[in-house]
Amino acid sequence: MLIVEDQSLFNDLLATVCCSYLPSMKISAVDCVAHARKLLLEGGFTLLLLDIHLPDGNGFDFAVEARRIEPTLKIVGISADCSGYTVSRISLSPFNAFLDKSSQSVHDLLQALQVIKDGERYYSPAVIAALHKLRT
């Protein structure tokens, strides 16, 4: 698993939680697109946890690039931004899941990982509500 999150505390917390709950998975955590790109090109990742607001790039654009680098990569987007614009981008992105950092828990993260492992998509309730609002 590759975690890409620029907020140091949240990055560390995600890595710690994932190491704790997924002990058999190799976990790397970086704070920007440039480092993430370098690691992805080296290979070996099956899962990407990706913040959409990064200091050197846009998570939506990097998700597309990451999927080109590794076509079978599962991508989980994370953000506290669930605005209409963000949700419309989510619906067009290669994300297998999207979590709302401001309202979801570790349990929700683990549930999302299980759902995408089973081949389904997972969207936070905030994203589902916003998608419904956009469609209506």
Short mmCIF file of N, CA and C in Angstrom, two decimals:
data_model
loop_
_atom_site.label_atom_id
_atom_site.label_comp_id
_atom_site.label_asym_id
_atom_site.label_seq_id
_atom_site.Cartn_x
_atom_site.Cartn_y
_atom_site.Cartn_z
N MET A 1 0.84 -1.17 0.00
CA MET A 1 0.00 0.00 0.00
C MET A 1 0.89 1.24 0.00
N LEU A 2 0.50 2.19 -0.81
CA LEU A 2 1.17 3.48 -0.85
C LEU A 2 0.19 4.54 -0.37
N ILE A 3 0.58 5.26 0.68
CA ILE A 3 -0.23 6.34 1.23
C ILE A 3 0.38 7.66 0.78
N VAL A 4 -0.44 8.52 0.18
CA VAL A 4 0.02 9.84 -0.27
C VAL A 4 -0.87 10.87 0.42
N GLU A 5 -0.31 11.51 1.43
CA GLU A 5 -1.02 12.48 2.26
C GLU A 5 -0.02 13.52 2.74
N ASP A 6 -0.29 14.79 2.49
CA ASP A 6 0.68 15.83 2.83
C ASP A 6 0.61 16.30 4.28
N GLN A 7 -0.44 16.05 4.99
CA GLN A 7 -0.53 16.44 6.39
C GLN A 7 0.17 15.37 7.23
N SER A 8 1.30 15.74 7.83
CA SER A 8 2.18 14.78 8.50
C SER A 8 1.47 13.94 9.55
N LEU A 9 0.71 14.56 10.40
CA LEU A 9 0.03 13.82 11.45
C LEU A 9 -0.93 12.80 10.86
N PHE A 10 -1.74 13.22 9.89
CA PHE A 10 -2.70 12.31 9.28
C PHE A 10 -1.98 11.20 8.49
N ASN A 11 -0.89 11.54 7.83
CA ASN A 11 -0.09 10.55 7.11
C ASN A 11 0.40 9.48 8.08
N ASP A 12 0.98 9.92 9.21
CA ASP A 12 1.48 8.98 10.21
C ASP A 12 0.36 8.13 10.80
N LEU A 13 -0.77 8.75 11.07
CA LEU A 13 -1.90 8.00 11.62
C LEU A 13 -2.40 6.94 10.64
N LEU A 14 -2.53 7.30 9.37
CA LEU A 14 -2.96 6.32 8.37
C LEU A 14 -1.98 5.15 8.29
N ALA A 15 -0.69 5.46 8.26
CA ALA A 15 0.33 4.40 8.18
C ALA A 15 0.27 3.50 9.42
N THR A 16 0.13 4.10 10.59
CA THR A 16 0.07 3.32 11.82
C THR A 16 -1.15 2.41 11.85
N VAL A 17 -2.30 2.97 11.49
CA VAL A 17 -3.53 2.18 11.47
C VAL A 17 -3.43 1.04 10.47
N CYS A 18 -2.94 1.33 9.29
CA CYS A 18 -2.83 0.30 8.26
C CYS A 18 -1.84 -0.79 8.66
N CYS A 19 -0.73 -0.41 9.27
CA CYS A 19 0.24 -1.40 9.75
C CYS A 19 -0.39 -2.29 10.82
N SER A 20 -1.19 -1.68 11.67
CA SER A 20 -1.84 -2.40 12.76
C SER A 20 -2.89 -3.39 12.27
N TYR A 21 -3.74 -2.92 11.37
CA TYR A 21 -4.87 -3.74 10.91
C TYR A 21 -4.54 -4.61 9.71
N LEU A 22 -3.47 -4.28 9.00
CA LEU A 22 -3.08 -5.04 7.81
C LEU A 22 -1.59 -5.42 7.92
N PRO A 23 -1.25 -6.23 8.93
CA PRO A 23 0.17 -6.48 9.22
C PRO A 23 0.93 -7.18 8.09
N SER A 24 0.25 -7.88 7.22
CA SER A 24 0.95 -8.58 6.14
C SER A 24 1.23 -7.69 4.93
N MET A 25 0.69 -6.48 4.94
CA MET A 25 0.85 -5.59 3.79
C MET A 25 2.04 -4.65 4.00
N LYS A 26 2.87 -4.54 2.97
CA LYS A 26 3.96 -3.56 2.99
C LYS A 26 3.34 -2.18 2.80
N ILE A 27 3.72 -1.24 3.66
CA ILE A 27 3.12 0.08 3.61
C ILE A 27 4.22 1.14 3.51
N SER A 28 4.07 2.01 2.52
CA SER A 28 4.95 3.16 2.36
C SER A 28 4.08 4.40 2.41
N ALA A 29 4.59 5.46 3.03
CA ALA A 29 3.83 6.70 3.13
C ALA A 29 4.71 7.86 2.69
N VAL A 30 4.17 8.68 1.80
CA VAL A 30 4.87 9.86 1.29
C VAL A 30 3.95 11.07 1.35
N ASP A 31 4.54 12.26 1.12
CA ASP A 31 3.76 13.47 1.28
C ASP A 31 3.50 14.26 -0.01
N CYS A 32 3.90 13.70 -1.16
CA CYS A 32 3.70 14.46 -2.39
C CYS A 32 3.64 13.54 -3.61
N VAL A 33 3.17 14.09 -4.70
CA VAL A 33 3.03 13.35 -5.95
C VAL A 33 4.39 12.88 -6.47
N ALA A 34 5.40 13.72 -6.39
CA ALA A 34 6.72 13.35 -6.93
C ALA A 34 7.26 12.08 -6.28
N HIS A 35 7.17 12.01 -4.94
CA HIS A 35 7.65 10.81 -4.25
C HIS A 35 6.77 9.60 -4.58
N ALA A 36 5.48 9.82 -4.66
CA ALA A 36 4.55 8.73 -4.98
C ALA A 36 4.83 8.17 -6.38
N ARG A 37 5.05 9.06 -7.33
CA ARG A 37 5.34 8.65 -8.71
C ARG A 37 6.59 7.77 -8.74
N LYS A 38 7.63 8.22 -8.05
CA LYS A 38 8.89 7.47 -8.02
C LYS A 38 8.68 6.06 -7.47
N LEU A 39 7.95 5.95 -6.38
CA LEU A 39 7.70 4.63 -5.79
C LEU A 39 6.83 3.75 -6.68
N LEU A 40 5.80 4.34 -7.27
CA LEU A 40 4.93 3.56 -8.16
C LEU A 40 5.70 3.02 -9.36
N LEU A 41 6.61 3.82 -9.89
CA LEU A 41 7.41 3.37 -11.04
C LEU A 41 8.34 2.22 -10.66
N GLU A 42 8.73 2.16 -9.39
CA GLU A 42 9.56 1.05 -8.92
C GLU A 42 8.75 -0.24 -8.81
N GLY A 43 7.44 -0.11 -8.69
CA GLY A 43 6.54 -1.26 -8.69
C GLY A 43 6.29 -1.86 -7.32
N GLY A 44 5.37 -2.83 -7.31
CA GLY A 44 5.09 -3.59 -6.11
C GLY A 44 3.87 -3.14 -5.32
N PHE A 45 3.17 -2.12 -5.77
CA PHE A 45 2.00 -1.65 -5.02
C PHE A 45 0.71 -2.12 -5.68
N THR A 46 -0.25 -2.51 -4.85
CA THR A 46 -1.56 -2.93 -5.34
C THR A 46 -2.66 -1.98 -4.88
N LEU A 47 -2.32 -1.10 -3.91
CA LEU A 47 -3.31 -0.22 -3.32
C LEU A 47 -2.70 1.16 -3.09
N LEU A 48 -3.47 2.18 -3.44
CA LEU A 48 -3.03 3.57 -3.29
C LEU A 48 -4.08 4.32 -2.48
N LEU A 49 -3.68 4.89 -1.34
CA LEU A 49 -4.52 5.78 -0.55
C LEU A 49 -4.06 7.19 -0.89
N LEU A 50 -4.93 7.99 -1.50
CA LEU A 50 -4.49 9.23 -2.14
C LEU A 50 -5.33 10.43 -1.73
N ASP A 51 -4.68 11.39 -1.09
CA ASP A 51 -5.32 12.67 -0.81
C ASP A 51 -5.51 13.40 -2.14
N ILE A 52 -6.57 14.19 -2.28
CA ILE A 52 -6.77 14.87 -3.56
C ILE A 52 -6.14 16.26 -3.61
N HIS A 53 -5.78 16.81 -2.45
CA HIS A 53 -5.13 18.13 -2.41
C HIS A 53 -3.70 17.94 -1.92
N LEU A 54 -2.75 18.02 -2.83
CA LEU A 54 -1.34 17.81 -2.50
C LEU A 54 -0.53 19.03 -2.91
N PRO A 55 0.60 19.27 -2.26
CA PRO A 55 1.36 20.50 -2.55
C PRO A 55 1.92 20.58 -3.96
N ASP A 56 2.16 19.45 -4.59
CA ASP A 56 2.77 19.47 -5.93
C ASP A 56 1.89 18.84 -7.00
N GLY A 57 0.60 18.72 -6.72
CA GLY A 57 -0.26 18.16 -7.74
C GLY A 57 -1.66 17.89 -7.24
N ASN A 58 -2.47 17.48 -8.16
CA ASN A 58 -3.88 17.20 -7.92
C ASN A 58 -4.06 15.69 -7.84
N GLY A 59 -4.71 15.22 -6.79
CA GLY A 59 -4.93 13.79 -6.62
C GLY A 59 -5.74 13.17 -7.75
N PHE A 60 -6.68 13.92 -8.30
CA PHE A 60 -7.47 13.38 -9.41
C PHE A 60 -6.58 13.09 -10.62
N ASP A 61 -5.73 14.04 -10.94
CA ASP A 61 -4.83 13.85 -12.09
C ASP A 61 -3.82 12.74 -11.81
N PHE A 62 -3.31 12.70 -10.59
CA PHE A 62 -2.34 11.65 -10.28
C PHE A 62 -2.98 10.27 -10.26
N ALA A 63 -4.24 10.18 -9.89
CA ALA A 63 -4.93 8.88 -9.92
C ALA A 63 -4.95 8.31 -11.34
N VAL A 64 -5.20 9.17 -12.31
CA VAL A 64 -5.19 8.74 -13.71
C VAL A 64 -3.79 8.26 -14.10
N GLU A 65 -2.79 9.03 -13.74
CA GLU A 65 -1.40 8.66 -14.02
C GLU A 65 -1.02 7.35 -13.32
N ALA A 66 -1.41 7.22 -12.07
CA ALA A 66 -1.09 6.01 -11.30
C ALA A 66 -1.72 4.77 -11.94
N ARG A 67 -2.93 4.91 -12.43
CA ARG A 67 -3.61 3.78 -13.07
C ARG A 67 -2.92 3.41 -14.38
N ARG A 68 -2.35 4.41 -15.08
CA ARG A 68 -1.57 4.11 -16.30
C ARG A 68 -0.30 3.35 -15.94
N ILE A 69 0.33 3.75 -14.84
CA ILE A 69 1.56 3.09 -14.40
C ILE A 69 1.26 1.66 -13.98
N GLU A 70 0.20 1.47 -13.21
CA GLU A 70 -0.17 0.15 -12.70
C GLU A 70 -1.67 -0.07 -12.94
N PRO A 71 -2.04 -0.69 -14.07
CA PRO A 71 -3.45 -0.80 -14.45
C PRO A 71 -4.35 -1.52 -13.45
N THR A 72 -3.80 -2.40 -12.62
CA THR A 72 -4.64 -3.13 -11.65
C THR A 72 -4.67 -2.47 -10.27
N LEU A 73 -4.03 -1.32 -10.15
CA LEU A 73 -3.96 -0.62 -8.87
C LEU A 73 -5.35 -0.23 -8.38
N LYS A 74 -5.64 -0.53 -7.12
CA LYS A 74 -6.88 -0.08 -6.47
C LYS A 74 -6.56 1.28 -5.85
N ILE A 75 -7.44 2.26 -6.08
CA ILE A 75 -7.18 3.62 -5.62
C ILE A 75 -8.31 4.09 -4.70
N VAL A 76 -7.91 4.54 -3.50
CA VAL A 76 -8.85 5.10 -2.53
C VAL A 76 -8.53 6.58 -2.38
N GLY A 77 -9.46 7.42 -2.77
CA GLY A 77 -9.31 8.86 -2.60
C GLY A 77 -9.74 9.26 -1.21
N ILE A 78 -9.05 10.26 -0.65
CA ILE A 78 -9.41 10.76 0.68
C ILE A 78 -9.35 12.28 0.68
N SER A 79 -10.35 12.89 1.29
CA SER A 79 -10.37 14.34 1.40
C SER A 79 -11.46 14.76 2.37
N ALA A 80 -11.33 15.95 2.92
CA ALA A 80 -12.40 16.54 3.71
C ALA A 80 -13.31 17.38 2.82
N ASP A 81 -12.94 17.51 1.57
CA ASP A 81 -13.70 18.32 0.61
C ASP A 81 -14.68 17.43 -0.15
N CYS A 82 -15.95 17.60 0.13
CA CYS A 82 -16.99 16.86 -0.60
C CYS A 82 -17.95 17.84 -1.28
N SER A 83 -17.38 18.91 -1.80
CA SER A 83 -18.17 19.92 -2.51
C SER A 83 -18.69 19.34 -3.82
N GLY A 84 -19.62 20.04 -4.43
CA GLY A 84 -20.19 19.58 -5.69
C GLY A 84 -19.13 19.35 -6.76
N TYR A 85 -18.17 20.28 -6.85
CA TYR A 85 -17.10 20.12 -7.84
C TYR A 85 -16.28 18.85 -7.57
N THR A 86 -15.91 18.66 -6.31
CA THR A 86 -15.11 17.48 -5.95
C THR A 86 -15.87 16.20 -6.26
N VAL A 87 -17.13 16.17 -5.90
CA VAL A 87 -17.93 14.97 -6.12
C VAL A 87 -18.11 14.70 -7.62
N SER A 88 -18.25 15.73 -8.40
CA SER A 88 -18.36 15.50 -9.85
C SER A 88 -17.04 14.95 -10.39
N ARG A 89 -15.91 15.39 -9.86
CA ARG A 89 -14.61 14.84 -10.26
C ARG A 89 -14.47 13.39 -9.80
N ILE A 90 -14.97 13.10 -8.61
CA ILE A 90 -14.91 11.72 -8.10
C ILE A 90 -15.64 10.77 -9.04
N SER A 91 -16.80 11.19 -9.50
CA SER A 91 -17.60 10.30 -10.36
C SER A 91 -16.92 10.01 -11.70
N LEU A 92 -15.99 10.87 -12.10
CA LEU A 92 -15.27 10.68 -13.37
C LEU A 92 -13.86 10.12 -13.18
N SER A 93 -13.49 9.88 -11.95
CA SER A 93 -12.11 9.46 -11.64
C SER A 93 -11.97 7.94 -11.60
N PRO A 94 -10.74 7.45 -11.57
CA PRO A 94 -10.53 6.01 -11.47
C PRO A 94 -10.54 5.49 -10.03
N PHE A 95 -11.06 6.30 -9.09
CA PHE A 95 -11.10 5.85 -7.70
C PHE A 95 -12.02 4.64 -7.54
N ASN A 96 -11.54 3.67 -6.78
CA ASN A 96 -12.37 2.53 -6.41
C ASN A 96 -13.17 2.84 -5.15
N ALA A 97 -12.69 3.83 -4.39
CA ALA A 97 -13.36 4.24 -3.16
C ALA A 97 -13.01 5.69 -2.89
N PHE A 98 -13.87 6.33 -2.10
CA PHE A 98 -13.58 7.70 -1.68
C PHE A 98 -14.10 7.87 -0.26
N LEU A 99 -13.20 8.36 0.61
CA LEU A 99 -13.53 8.56 2.02
C LEU A 99 -13.51 10.04 2.37
N ASP A 100 -14.45 10.45 3.19
CA ASP A 100 -14.52 11.82 3.69
C ASP A 100 -13.74 11.87 5.01
N LYS A 101 -12.59 12.55 5.00
CA LYS A 101 -11.73 12.61 6.18
C LYS A 101 -12.42 13.26 7.38
N SER A 102 -13.37 14.11 7.13
CA SER A 102 -13.98 14.85 8.24
C SER A 102 -15.08 14.08 8.95
N SER A 103 -15.57 13.00 8.35
CA SER A 103 -16.70 12.31 8.99
C SER A 103 -16.55 10.79 9.08
N GLN A 104 -15.47 10.24 8.59
CA GLN A 104 -15.36 8.78 8.60
C GLN A 104 -14.28 8.31 9.56
N SER A 105 -14.39 7.05 9.94
CA SER A 105 -13.52 6.48 10.96
C SER A 105 -12.59 5.42 10.38
N VAL A 106 -11.75 4.89 11.25
CA VAL A 106 -10.87 3.79 10.87
C VAL A 106 -11.71 2.60 10.41
N HIS A 107 -12.81 2.35 11.11
CA HIS A 107 -13.71 1.26 10.72
C HIS A 107 -14.19 1.45 9.27
N ASP A 108 -14.53 2.68 8.91
CA ASP A 108 -14.99 2.96 7.54
C ASP A 108 -13.87 2.72 6.53
N LEU A 109 -12.65 3.09 6.88
CA LEU A 109 -11.51 2.84 6.00
C LEU A 109 -11.35 1.34 5.77
N LEU A 110 -11.38 0.56 6.83
CA LEU A 110 -11.23 -0.89 6.70
C LEU A 110 -12.38 -1.50 5.91
N GLN A 111 -13.58 -0.99 6.11
CA GLN A 111 -14.73 -1.45 5.34
C GLN A 111 -14.54 -1.14 3.85
N ALA A 112 -14.08 0.06 3.55
CA ALA A 112 -13.84 0.44 2.15
C ALA A 112 -12.80 -0.48 1.52
N LEU A 113 -11.74 -0.78 2.25
CA LEU A 113 -10.70 -1.67 1.71
C LEU A 113 -11.26 -3.06 1.43
N GLN A 114 -12.13 -3.56 2.30
CA GLN A 114 -12.74 -4.87 2.07
C GLN A 114 -13.67 -4.84 0.86
N VAL A 115 -14.45 -3.77 0.74
CA VAL A 115 -15.39 -3.63 -0.37
C VAL A 115 -14.64 -3.62 -1.71
N ILE A 116 -13.57 -2.85 -1.79
CA ILE A 116 -12.85 -2.79 -3.07
C ILE A 116 -12.07 -4.07 -3.33
N LYS A 117 -11.64 -4.75 -2.27
CA LYS A 117 -10.99 -6.05 -2.44
C LYS A 117 -11.96 -7.03 -3.09
N ASP A 118 -13.24 -6.91 -2.75
CA ASP A 118 -14.29 -7.77 -3.31
C ASP A 118 -14.75 -7.32 -4.69
N GLY A 119 -14.11 -6.27 -5.24
CA GLY A 119 -14.41 -5.83 -6.59
C GLY A 119 -15.51 -4.79 -6.71
N GLU A 120 -15.98 -4.26 -5.61
CA GLU A 120 -17.04 -3.24 -5.62
C GLU A 120 -16.43 -1.86 -5.39
N ARG A 121 -17.26 -0.84 -5.52
CA ARG A 121 -16.84 0.53 -5.22
C ARG A 121 -17.41 0.92 -3.86
N TYR A 122 -16.70 1.85 -3.20
CA TYR A 122 -17.16 2.35 -1.90
C TYR A 122 -17.07 3.87 -1.93
N TYR A 123 -18.18 4.51 -1.60
CA TYR A 123 -18.19 5.97 -1.47
C TYR A 123 -18.77 6.33 -0.11
N SER A 124 -18.18 7.33 0.53
CA SER A 124 -18.68 7.77 1.83
C SER A 124 -20.12 8.25 1.70
N PRO A 125 -20.88 8.22 2.81
CA PRO A 125 -22.25 8.73 2.76
C PRO A 125 -22.32 10.18 2.26
N ALA A 126 -21.35 11.00 2.62
CA ALA A 126 -21.36 12.40 2.16
C ALA A 126 -21.24 12.47 0.64
N VAL A 127 -20.42 11.62 0.06
CA VAL A 127 -20.24 11.60 -1.39
C VAL A 127 -21.51 11.07 -2.06
N ILE A 128 -22.09 10.04 -1.51
CA ILE A 128 -23.34 9.49 -2.07
C ILE A 128 -24.44 10.54 -2.06
N ALA A 129 -24.57 11.25 -0.94
CA ALA A 129 -25.59 12.30 -0.85
C ALA A 129 -25.32 13.41 -1.86
N ALA A 130 -24.07 13.81 -1.99
CA ALA A 130 -23.73 14.88 -2.95
C ALA A 130 -23.95 14.42 -4.38
N LEU A 131 -23.62 13.17 -4.69
CA LEU A 131 -23.88 12.64 -6.04
C LEU A 131 -25.37 12.64 -6.35
N HIS A 132 -26.17 12.23 -5.37
CA HIS A 132 -27.62 12.22 -5.55
C HIS A 132 -28.14 13.63 -5.80
N LYS A 133 -27.61 14.59 -5.03
CA LYS A 133 -28.03 15.97 -5.19
C LYS A 133 -27.65 16.50 -6.57
N LEU A 134 -26.45 16.15 -7.04
CA LEU A 134 -26.02 16.59 -8.38
C LEU A 134 -26.90 16.00 -9.48
N ARG A 135 -27.28 14.75 -9.30
CA ARG A 135 -28.10 14.09 -10.33
C ARG A 135 -29.51 14.64 -10.38
N THR A 136 -30.02 15.08 -9.24
CA THR A 136 -31.38 15.62 -9.22
C THR A 136 -31.35 17.11 -9.56
#
